[in-house]
PDB file of C-alpha atoms in Angstrom:
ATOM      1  CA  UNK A   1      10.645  28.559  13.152  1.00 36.00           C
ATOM      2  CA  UNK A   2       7.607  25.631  12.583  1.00 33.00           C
ATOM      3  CA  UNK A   3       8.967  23.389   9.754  1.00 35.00           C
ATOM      4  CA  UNK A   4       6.291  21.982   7.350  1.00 32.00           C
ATOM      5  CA  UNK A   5       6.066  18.106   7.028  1.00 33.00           C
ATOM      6  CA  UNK A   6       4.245  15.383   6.809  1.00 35.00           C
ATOM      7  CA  UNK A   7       5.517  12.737   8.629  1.00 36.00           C
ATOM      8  CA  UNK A   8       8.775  11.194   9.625  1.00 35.00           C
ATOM      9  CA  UNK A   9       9.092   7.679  10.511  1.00 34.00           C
ATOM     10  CA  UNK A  10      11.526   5.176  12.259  1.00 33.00           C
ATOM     11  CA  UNK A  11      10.335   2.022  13.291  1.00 32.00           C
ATOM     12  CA  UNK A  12      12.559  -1.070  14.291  1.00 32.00           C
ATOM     13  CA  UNK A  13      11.357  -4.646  15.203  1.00 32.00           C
ATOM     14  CA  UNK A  14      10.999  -5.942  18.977  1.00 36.00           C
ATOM     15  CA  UNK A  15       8.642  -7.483  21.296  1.00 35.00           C
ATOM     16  CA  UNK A  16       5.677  -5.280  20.621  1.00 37.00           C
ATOM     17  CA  UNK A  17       6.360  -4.638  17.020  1.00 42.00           C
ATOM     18  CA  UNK A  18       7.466  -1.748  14.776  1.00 46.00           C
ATOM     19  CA  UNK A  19       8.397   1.806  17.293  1.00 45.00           C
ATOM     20  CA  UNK A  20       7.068   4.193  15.231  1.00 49.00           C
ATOM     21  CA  UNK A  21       8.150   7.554  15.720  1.00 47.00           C
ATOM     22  CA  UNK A  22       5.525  10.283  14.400  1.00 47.00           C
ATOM     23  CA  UNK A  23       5.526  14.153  14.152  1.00 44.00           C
ATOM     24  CA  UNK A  24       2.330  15.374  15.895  1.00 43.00           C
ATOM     25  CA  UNK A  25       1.451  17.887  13.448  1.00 43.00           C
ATOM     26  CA  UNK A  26      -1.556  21.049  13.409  1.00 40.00           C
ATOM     27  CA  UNK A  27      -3.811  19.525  11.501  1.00 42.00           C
ATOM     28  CA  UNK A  28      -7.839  20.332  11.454  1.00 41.00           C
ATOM     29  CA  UNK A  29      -9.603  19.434  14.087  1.00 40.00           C
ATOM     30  CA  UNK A  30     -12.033  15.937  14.017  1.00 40.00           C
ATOM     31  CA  UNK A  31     -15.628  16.357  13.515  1.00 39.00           C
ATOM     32  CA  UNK A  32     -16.154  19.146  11.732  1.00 37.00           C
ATOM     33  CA  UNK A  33     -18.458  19.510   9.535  1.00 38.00           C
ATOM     34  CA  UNK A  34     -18.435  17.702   5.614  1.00 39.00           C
ATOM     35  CA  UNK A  35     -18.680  20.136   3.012  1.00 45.00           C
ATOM     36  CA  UNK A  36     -20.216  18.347  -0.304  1.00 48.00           C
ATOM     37  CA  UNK A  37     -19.627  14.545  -0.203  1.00 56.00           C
ATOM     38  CA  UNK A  38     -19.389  11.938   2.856  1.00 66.00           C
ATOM     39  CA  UNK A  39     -15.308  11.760   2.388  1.00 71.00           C
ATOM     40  CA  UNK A  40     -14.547  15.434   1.930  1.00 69.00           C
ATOM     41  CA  UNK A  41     -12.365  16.891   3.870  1.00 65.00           C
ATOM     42  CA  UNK A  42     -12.913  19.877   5.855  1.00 62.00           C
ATOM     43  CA  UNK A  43     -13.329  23.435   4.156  1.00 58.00           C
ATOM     44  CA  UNK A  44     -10.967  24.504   6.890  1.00 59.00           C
ATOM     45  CA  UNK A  45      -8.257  22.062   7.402  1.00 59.00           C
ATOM     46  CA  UNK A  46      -5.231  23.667   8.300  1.00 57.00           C
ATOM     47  CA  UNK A  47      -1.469  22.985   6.768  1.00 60.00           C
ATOM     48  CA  UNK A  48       0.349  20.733   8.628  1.00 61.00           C
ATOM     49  CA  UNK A  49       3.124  21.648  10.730  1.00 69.00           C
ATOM     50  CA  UNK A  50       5.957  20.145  12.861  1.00 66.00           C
ATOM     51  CA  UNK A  51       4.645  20.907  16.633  1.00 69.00           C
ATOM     52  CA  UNK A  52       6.116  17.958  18.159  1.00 70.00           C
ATOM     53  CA  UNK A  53       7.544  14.448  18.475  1.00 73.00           C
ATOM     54  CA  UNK A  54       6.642  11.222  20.237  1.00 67.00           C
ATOM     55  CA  UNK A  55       7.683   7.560  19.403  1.00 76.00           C
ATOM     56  CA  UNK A  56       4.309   4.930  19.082  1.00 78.00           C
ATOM     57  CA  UNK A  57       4.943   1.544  20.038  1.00 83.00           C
ATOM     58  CA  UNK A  58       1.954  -0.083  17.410  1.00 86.00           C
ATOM     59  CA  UNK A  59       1.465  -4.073  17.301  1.00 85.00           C
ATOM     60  CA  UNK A  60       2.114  -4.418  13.986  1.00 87.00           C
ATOM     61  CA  UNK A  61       3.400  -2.873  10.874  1.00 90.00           C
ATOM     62  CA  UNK A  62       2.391   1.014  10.284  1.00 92.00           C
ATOM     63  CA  UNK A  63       2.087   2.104   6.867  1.00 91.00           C
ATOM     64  CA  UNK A  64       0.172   5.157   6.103  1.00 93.00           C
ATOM     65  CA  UNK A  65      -0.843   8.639   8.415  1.00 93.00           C
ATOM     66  CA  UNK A  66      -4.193   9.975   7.587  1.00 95.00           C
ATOM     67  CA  UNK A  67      -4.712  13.397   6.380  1.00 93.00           C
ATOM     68  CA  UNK A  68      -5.283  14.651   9.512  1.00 92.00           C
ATOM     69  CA  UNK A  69      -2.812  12.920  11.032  1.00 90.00           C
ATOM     70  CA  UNK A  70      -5.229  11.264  13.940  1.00 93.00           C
ATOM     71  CA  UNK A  71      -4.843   8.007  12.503  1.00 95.00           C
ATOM     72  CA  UNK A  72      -2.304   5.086  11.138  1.00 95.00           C
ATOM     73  CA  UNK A  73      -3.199   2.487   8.735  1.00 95.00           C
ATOM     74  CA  UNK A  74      -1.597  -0.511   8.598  1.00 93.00           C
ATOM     75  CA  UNK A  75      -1.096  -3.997   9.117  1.00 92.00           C
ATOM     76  CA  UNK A  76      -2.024  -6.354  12.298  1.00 90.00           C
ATOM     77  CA  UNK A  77       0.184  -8.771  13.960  1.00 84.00           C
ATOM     78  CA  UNK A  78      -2.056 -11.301  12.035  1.00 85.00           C
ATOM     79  CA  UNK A  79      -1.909  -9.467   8.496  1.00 86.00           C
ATOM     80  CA  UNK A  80      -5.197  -8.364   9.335  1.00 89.00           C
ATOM     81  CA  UNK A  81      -6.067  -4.418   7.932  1.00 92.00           C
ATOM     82  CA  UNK A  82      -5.943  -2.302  10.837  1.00 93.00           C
ATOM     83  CA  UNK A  83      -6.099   1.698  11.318  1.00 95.00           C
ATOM     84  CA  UNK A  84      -4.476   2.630  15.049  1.00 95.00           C
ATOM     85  CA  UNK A  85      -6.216   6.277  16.389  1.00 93.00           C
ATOM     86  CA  UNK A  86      -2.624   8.583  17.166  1.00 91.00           C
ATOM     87  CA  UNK A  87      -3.721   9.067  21.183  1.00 90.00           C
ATOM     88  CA  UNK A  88      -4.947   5.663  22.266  1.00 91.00           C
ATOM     89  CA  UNK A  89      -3.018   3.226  19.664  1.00 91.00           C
ATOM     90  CA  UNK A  90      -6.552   1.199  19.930  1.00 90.00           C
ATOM     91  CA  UNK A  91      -6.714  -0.891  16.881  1.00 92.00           C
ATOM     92  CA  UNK A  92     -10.411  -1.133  14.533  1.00 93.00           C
ATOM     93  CA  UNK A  93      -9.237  -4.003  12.579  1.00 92.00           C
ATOM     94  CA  UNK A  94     -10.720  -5.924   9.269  1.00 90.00           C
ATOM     95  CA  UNK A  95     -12.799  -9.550  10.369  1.00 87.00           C
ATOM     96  CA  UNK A  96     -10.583 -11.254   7.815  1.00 83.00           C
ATOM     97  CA  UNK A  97      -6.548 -10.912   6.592  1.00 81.00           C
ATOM     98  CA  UNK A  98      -6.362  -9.804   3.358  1.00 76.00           C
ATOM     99  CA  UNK A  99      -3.000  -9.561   1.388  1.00 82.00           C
ATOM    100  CA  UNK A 100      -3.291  -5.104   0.366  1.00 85.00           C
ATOM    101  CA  UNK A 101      -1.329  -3.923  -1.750  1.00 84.00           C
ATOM    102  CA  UNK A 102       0.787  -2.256   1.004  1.00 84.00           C
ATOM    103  CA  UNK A 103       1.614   0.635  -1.376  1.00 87.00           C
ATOM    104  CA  UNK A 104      -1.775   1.579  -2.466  1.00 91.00           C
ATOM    105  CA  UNK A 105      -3.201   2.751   0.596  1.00 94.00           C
ATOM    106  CA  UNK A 106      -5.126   5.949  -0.318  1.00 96.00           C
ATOM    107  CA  UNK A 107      -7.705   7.887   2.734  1.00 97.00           C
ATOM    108  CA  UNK A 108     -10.062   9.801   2.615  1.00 97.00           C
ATOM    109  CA  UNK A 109      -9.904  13.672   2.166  1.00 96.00           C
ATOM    110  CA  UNK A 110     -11.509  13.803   5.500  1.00 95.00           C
ATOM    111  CA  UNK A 111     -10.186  11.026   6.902  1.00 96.00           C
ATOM    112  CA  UNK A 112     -12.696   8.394   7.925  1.00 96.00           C
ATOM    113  CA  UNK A 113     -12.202   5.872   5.528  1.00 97.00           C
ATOM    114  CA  UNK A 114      -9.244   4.037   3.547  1.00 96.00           C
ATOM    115  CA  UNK A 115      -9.053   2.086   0.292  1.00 96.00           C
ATOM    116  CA  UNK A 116      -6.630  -0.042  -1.303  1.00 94.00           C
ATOM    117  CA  UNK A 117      -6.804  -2.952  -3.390  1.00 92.00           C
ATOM    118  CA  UNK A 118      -5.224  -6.720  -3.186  1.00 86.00           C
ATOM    119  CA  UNK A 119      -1.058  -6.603  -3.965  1.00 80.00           C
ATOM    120  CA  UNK A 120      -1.877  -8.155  -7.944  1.00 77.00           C
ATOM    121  CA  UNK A 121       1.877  -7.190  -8.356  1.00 68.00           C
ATOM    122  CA  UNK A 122       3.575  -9.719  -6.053  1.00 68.00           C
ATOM    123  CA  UNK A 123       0.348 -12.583  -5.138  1.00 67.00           C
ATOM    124  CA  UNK A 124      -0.227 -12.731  -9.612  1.00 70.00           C
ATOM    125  CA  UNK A 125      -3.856 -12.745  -8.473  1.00 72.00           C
ATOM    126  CA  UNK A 126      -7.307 -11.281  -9.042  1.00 79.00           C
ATOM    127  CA  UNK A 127      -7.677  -7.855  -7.514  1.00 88.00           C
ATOM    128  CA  UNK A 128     -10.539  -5.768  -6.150  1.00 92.00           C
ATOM    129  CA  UNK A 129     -11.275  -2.058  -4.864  1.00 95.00           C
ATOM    130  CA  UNK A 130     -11.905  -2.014  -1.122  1.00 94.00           C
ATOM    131  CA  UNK A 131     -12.622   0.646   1.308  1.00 96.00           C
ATOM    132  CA  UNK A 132     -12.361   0.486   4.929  1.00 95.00           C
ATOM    133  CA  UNK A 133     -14.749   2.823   6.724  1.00 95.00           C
ATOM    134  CA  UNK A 134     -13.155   3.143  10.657  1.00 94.00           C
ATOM    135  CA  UNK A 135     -16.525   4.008  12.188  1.00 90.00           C
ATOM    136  CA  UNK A 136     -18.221   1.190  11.983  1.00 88.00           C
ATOM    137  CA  UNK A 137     -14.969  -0.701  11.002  1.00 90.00           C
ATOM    138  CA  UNK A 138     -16.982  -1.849   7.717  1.00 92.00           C
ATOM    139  CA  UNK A 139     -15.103  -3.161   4.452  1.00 93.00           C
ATOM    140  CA  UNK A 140     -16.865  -2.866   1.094  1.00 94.00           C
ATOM    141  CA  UNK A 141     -15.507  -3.838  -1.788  1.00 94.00           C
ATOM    142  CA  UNK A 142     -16.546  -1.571  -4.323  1.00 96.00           C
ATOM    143  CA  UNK A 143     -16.017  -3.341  -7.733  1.00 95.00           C
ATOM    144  CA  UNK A 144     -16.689  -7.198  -6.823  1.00 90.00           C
ATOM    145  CA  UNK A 145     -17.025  -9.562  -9.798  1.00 84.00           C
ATOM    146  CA  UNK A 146     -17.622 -12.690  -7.710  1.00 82.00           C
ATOM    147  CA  UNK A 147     -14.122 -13.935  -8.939  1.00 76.00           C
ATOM    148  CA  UNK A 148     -12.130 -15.630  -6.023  1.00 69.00           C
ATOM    149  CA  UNK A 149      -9.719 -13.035  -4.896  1.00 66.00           C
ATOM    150  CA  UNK A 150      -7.095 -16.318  -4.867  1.00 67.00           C
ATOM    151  CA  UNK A 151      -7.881 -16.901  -8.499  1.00 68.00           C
ATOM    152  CA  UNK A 152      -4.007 -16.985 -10.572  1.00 70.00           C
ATOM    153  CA  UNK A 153      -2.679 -15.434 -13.520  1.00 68.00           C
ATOM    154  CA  UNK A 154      -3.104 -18.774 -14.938  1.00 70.00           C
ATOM    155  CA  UNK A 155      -6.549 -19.088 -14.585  1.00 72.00           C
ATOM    156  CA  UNK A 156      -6.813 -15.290 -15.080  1.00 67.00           C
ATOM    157  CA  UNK A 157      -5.669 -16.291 -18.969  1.00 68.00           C
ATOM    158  CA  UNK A 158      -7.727 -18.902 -19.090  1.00 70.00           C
ATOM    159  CA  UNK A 159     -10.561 -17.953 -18.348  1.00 68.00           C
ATOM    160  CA  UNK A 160     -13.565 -17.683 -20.965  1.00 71.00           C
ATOM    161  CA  UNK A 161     -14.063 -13.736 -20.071  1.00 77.00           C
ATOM    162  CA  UNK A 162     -12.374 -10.877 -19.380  1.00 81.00           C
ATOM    163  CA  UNK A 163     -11.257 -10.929 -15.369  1.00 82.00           C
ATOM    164  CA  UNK A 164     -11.164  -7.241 -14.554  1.00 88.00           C
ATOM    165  CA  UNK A 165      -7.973  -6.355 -12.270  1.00 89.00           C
ATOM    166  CA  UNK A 166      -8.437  -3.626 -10.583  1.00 93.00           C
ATOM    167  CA  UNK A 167      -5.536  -1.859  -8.718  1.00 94.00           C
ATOM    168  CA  UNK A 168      -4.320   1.871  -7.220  1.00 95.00           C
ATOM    169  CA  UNK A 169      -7.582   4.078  -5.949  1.00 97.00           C
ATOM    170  CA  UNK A 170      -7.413   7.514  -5.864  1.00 98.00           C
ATOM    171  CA  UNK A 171      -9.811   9.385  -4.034  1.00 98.00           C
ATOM    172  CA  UNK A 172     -12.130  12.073  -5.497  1.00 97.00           C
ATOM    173  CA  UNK A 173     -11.634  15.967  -4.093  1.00 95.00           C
ATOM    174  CA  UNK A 174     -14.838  15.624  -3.107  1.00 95.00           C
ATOM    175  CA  UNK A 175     -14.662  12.284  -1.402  1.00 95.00           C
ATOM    176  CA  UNK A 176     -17.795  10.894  -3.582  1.00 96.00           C
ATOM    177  CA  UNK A 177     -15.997   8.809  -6.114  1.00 97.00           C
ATOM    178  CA  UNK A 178     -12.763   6.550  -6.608  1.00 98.00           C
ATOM    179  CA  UNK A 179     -10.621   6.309  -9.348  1.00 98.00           C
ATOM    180  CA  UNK A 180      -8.632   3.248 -10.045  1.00 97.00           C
ATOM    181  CA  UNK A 181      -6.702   1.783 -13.232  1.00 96.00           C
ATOM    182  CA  UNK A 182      -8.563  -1.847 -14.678  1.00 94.00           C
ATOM    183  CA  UNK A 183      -6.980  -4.400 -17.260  1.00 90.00           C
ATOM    184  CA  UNK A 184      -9.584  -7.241 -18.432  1.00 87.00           C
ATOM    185  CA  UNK A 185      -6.717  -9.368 -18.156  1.00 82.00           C
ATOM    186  CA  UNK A 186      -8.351 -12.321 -20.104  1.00 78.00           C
ATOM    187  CA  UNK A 187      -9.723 -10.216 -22.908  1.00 72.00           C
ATOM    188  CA  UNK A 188      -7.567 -10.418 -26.387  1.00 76.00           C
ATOM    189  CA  UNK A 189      -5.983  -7.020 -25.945  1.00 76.00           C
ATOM    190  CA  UNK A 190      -5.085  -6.046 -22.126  1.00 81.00           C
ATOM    191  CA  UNK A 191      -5.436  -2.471 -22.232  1.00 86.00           C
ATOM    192  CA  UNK A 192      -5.334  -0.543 -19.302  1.00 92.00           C
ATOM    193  CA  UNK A 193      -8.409   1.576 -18.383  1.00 95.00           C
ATOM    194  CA  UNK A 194      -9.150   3.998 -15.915  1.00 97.00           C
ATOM    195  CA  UNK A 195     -12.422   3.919 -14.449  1.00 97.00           C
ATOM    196  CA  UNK A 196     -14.676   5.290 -11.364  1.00 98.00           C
ATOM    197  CA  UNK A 197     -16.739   4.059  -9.270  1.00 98.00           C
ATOM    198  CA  UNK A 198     -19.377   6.053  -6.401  1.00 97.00           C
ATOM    199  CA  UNK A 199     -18.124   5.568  -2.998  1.00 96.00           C
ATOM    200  CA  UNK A 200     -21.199   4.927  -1.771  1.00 91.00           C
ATOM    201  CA  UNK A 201     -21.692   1.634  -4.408  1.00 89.00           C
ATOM    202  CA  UNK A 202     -22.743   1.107  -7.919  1.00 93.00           C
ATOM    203  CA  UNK A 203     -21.754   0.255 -10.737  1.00 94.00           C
ATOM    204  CA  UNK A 204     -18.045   1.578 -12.409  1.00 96.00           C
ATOM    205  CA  UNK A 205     -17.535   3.738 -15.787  1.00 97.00           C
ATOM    206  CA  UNK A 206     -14.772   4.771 -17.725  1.00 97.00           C
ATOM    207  CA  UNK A 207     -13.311   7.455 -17.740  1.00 97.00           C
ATOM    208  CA  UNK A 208     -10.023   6.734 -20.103  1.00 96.00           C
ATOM    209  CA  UNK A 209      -9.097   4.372 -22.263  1.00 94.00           C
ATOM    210  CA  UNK A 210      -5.287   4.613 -22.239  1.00 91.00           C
ATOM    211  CA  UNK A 211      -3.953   4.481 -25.570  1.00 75.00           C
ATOM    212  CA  UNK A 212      -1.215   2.563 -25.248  1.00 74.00           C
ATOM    213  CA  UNK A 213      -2.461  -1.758 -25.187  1.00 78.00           C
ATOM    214  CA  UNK A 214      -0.694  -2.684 -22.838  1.00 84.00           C
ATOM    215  CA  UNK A 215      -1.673  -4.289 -18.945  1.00 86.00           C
ATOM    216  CA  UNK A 216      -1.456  -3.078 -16.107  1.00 87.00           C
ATOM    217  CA  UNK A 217       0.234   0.280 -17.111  1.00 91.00           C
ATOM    218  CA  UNK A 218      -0.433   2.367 -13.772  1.00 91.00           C
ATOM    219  CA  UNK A 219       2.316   0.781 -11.560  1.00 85.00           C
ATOM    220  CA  UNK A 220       1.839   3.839  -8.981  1.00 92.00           C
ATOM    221  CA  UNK A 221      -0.369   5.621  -6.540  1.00 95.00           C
ATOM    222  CA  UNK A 222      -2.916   8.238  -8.731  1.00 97.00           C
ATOM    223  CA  UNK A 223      -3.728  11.591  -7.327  1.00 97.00           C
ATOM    224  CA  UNK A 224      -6.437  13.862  -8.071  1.00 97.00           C
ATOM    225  CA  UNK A 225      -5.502  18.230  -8.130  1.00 96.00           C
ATOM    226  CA  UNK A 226      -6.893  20.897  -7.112  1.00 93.00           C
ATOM    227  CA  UNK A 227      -8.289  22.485 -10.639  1.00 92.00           C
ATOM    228  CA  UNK A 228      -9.753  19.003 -11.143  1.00 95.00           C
ATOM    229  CA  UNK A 229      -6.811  17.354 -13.539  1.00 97.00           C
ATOM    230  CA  UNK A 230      -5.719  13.469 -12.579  1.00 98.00           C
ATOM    231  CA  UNK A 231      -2.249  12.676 -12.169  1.00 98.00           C
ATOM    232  CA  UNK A 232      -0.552   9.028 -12.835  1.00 97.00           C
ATOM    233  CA  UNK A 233       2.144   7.905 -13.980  1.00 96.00           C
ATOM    234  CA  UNK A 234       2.724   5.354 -17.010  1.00 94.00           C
ATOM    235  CA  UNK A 235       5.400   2.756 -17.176  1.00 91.00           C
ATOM    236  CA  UNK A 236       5.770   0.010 -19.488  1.00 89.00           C
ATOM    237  CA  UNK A 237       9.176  -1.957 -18.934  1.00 82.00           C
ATOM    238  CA  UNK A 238      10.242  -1.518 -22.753  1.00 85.00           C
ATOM    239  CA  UNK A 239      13.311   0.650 -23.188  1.00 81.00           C
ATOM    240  CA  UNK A 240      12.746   3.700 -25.101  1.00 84.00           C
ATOM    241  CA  UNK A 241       8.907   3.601 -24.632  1.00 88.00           C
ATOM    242  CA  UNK A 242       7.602   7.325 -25.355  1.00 91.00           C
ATOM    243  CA  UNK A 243       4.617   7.029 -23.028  1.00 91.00           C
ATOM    244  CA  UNK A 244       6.502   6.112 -19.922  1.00 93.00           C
ATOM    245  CA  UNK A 245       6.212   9.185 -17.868  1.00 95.00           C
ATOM    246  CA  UNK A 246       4.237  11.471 -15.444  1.00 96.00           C
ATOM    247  CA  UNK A 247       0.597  12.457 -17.113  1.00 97.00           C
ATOM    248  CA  UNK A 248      -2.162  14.780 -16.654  1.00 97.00           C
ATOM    249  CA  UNK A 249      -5.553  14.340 -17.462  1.00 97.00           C
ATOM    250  CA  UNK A 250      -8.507  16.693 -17.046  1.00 96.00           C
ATOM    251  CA  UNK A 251     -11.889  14.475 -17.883  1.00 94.00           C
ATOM    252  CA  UNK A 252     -13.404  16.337 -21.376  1.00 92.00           C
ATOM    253  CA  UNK A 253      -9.578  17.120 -22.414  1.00 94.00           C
ATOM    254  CA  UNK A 254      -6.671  14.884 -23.857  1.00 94.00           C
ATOM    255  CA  UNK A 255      -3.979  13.681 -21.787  1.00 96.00           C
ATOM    256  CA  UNK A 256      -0.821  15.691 -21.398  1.00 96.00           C
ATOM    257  CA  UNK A 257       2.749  14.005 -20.881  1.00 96.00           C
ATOM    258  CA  UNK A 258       4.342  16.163 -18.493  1.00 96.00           C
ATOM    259  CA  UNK A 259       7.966  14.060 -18.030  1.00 95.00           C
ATOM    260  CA  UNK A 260       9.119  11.566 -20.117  1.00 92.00           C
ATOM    261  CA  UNK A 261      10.919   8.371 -17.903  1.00 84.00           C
TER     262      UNK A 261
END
């Protein structure tokens, strides 16, 4: 009997780097056809399912399996953003290193493309929405404020006006748009807002002001469901807090805690 599954890894250090062992898995093939938006993934894509096992010897430090499990992002030998294809292990790489925030890797429905932000949470720096198309190997950053991505908390407070952080992406169904949680961390109160921003460039909205004013509140990957509802998570560090939990929100509605933490 097929057992469903995503992916199991083992990797240990050596010579080459991190042995990563992957379950090939029946996933849809590439190049179909996009249904609606440039990132959506295909109308056909089947479930994924344990067909076999192989282990990868990658020159670095694998992170993430795409969607279609064809690709591996990831980390270079020289901290550069890389994304290894399964068969050949060839590497399309990033020009420059940048310091991700390693947990915050979210692809593409279909695949092509990966975006993450800068790791705010450990560097206590400014933090940007990138996305890292594989074909051409191009990096946009989708919500640039021409702040120096080294600039620290310290000059993040002092600054004269609000120094949006921007952190966690979450890719539409549709593969259009990315959501991502902001605090204007100068600004008098820090609340945390969650905002979108086309794929293809412009300029970001809101979509919810979370009511609690607090920074930073979204300390964990966001995920968009079927039936169109958002799902984060809220955690504040205070003991007892009543909004720390899993939430749903469906844009025109009022968000719904579904588990208090």
């Amino acid at each position: 009997m097929e057992e469903t599954a995503k992916m199991a890894v083992r990797h240990r250090r050596g010579p080459i780097g991190p042995l990563l062992a992957i379950m090939m898995v029946l996933a849809a093939p590439a190049g179909l056809a996009r249904q609606t938006g440039p990132h959506t993934a295909p109308a056909d894509a089947k479930e994924w399912r344990v067909a076999d096992e192989r282990g990868l010897e990658i020159d670095g430090e694998p992170l993430s399996l795409s969607p279609d499990g064809l690709w591996i992002a990831g980390l270079g030998p020289d901290r550069k953003f890389c994304v290894w294809d399964v068969e050949e292990l060839t590497p399309v790489c990033t020009n420059d290193r940048f310091p991700i925030s390693t947990g915050s890797i979210a692809w593409a429905p279909d695949s092509t493309a990966v975006a993450f932000p800068l790791d705010f949470a450990r560097r206590f720096t400014e933090s940007d929405i990138f996305v890292f198309d594989i074909d051409p190997g191009s990096l946009s950053n989708l919500t640039d404020d021409g702040i120096d991505d080294d600039i620290s908390i310290s000059e993040l407070s002092d600054a004269t006006e609000p120094v949006p952080v921007d952190v966690y992406p979450a890719w539409a169904l549709d593969g259009t748009e990315l959501t991502f949680a902001r605090t204007d961390w100068a600004a008098e109160t820090r609340t945390t807002t969650l905002m979108t921003v086309p794929v293809g460039g412009g300029e970001p909205t809101e979509l919810l002001e979370l009511e609690t004013d607090f920074p930073l509140l979204i300390n964990s990957p966001m995920r968009w469901l079927e039936g169109g509802s958002l799902l984060y998570t809220i955690w504040t560090s205070v003991t007892g807090e009543p909004d720390d939990g899993w939430w749903v929100y469906e844009p025109g509605g009022e968000p719904v805690q579904i588990l208090r933490s």
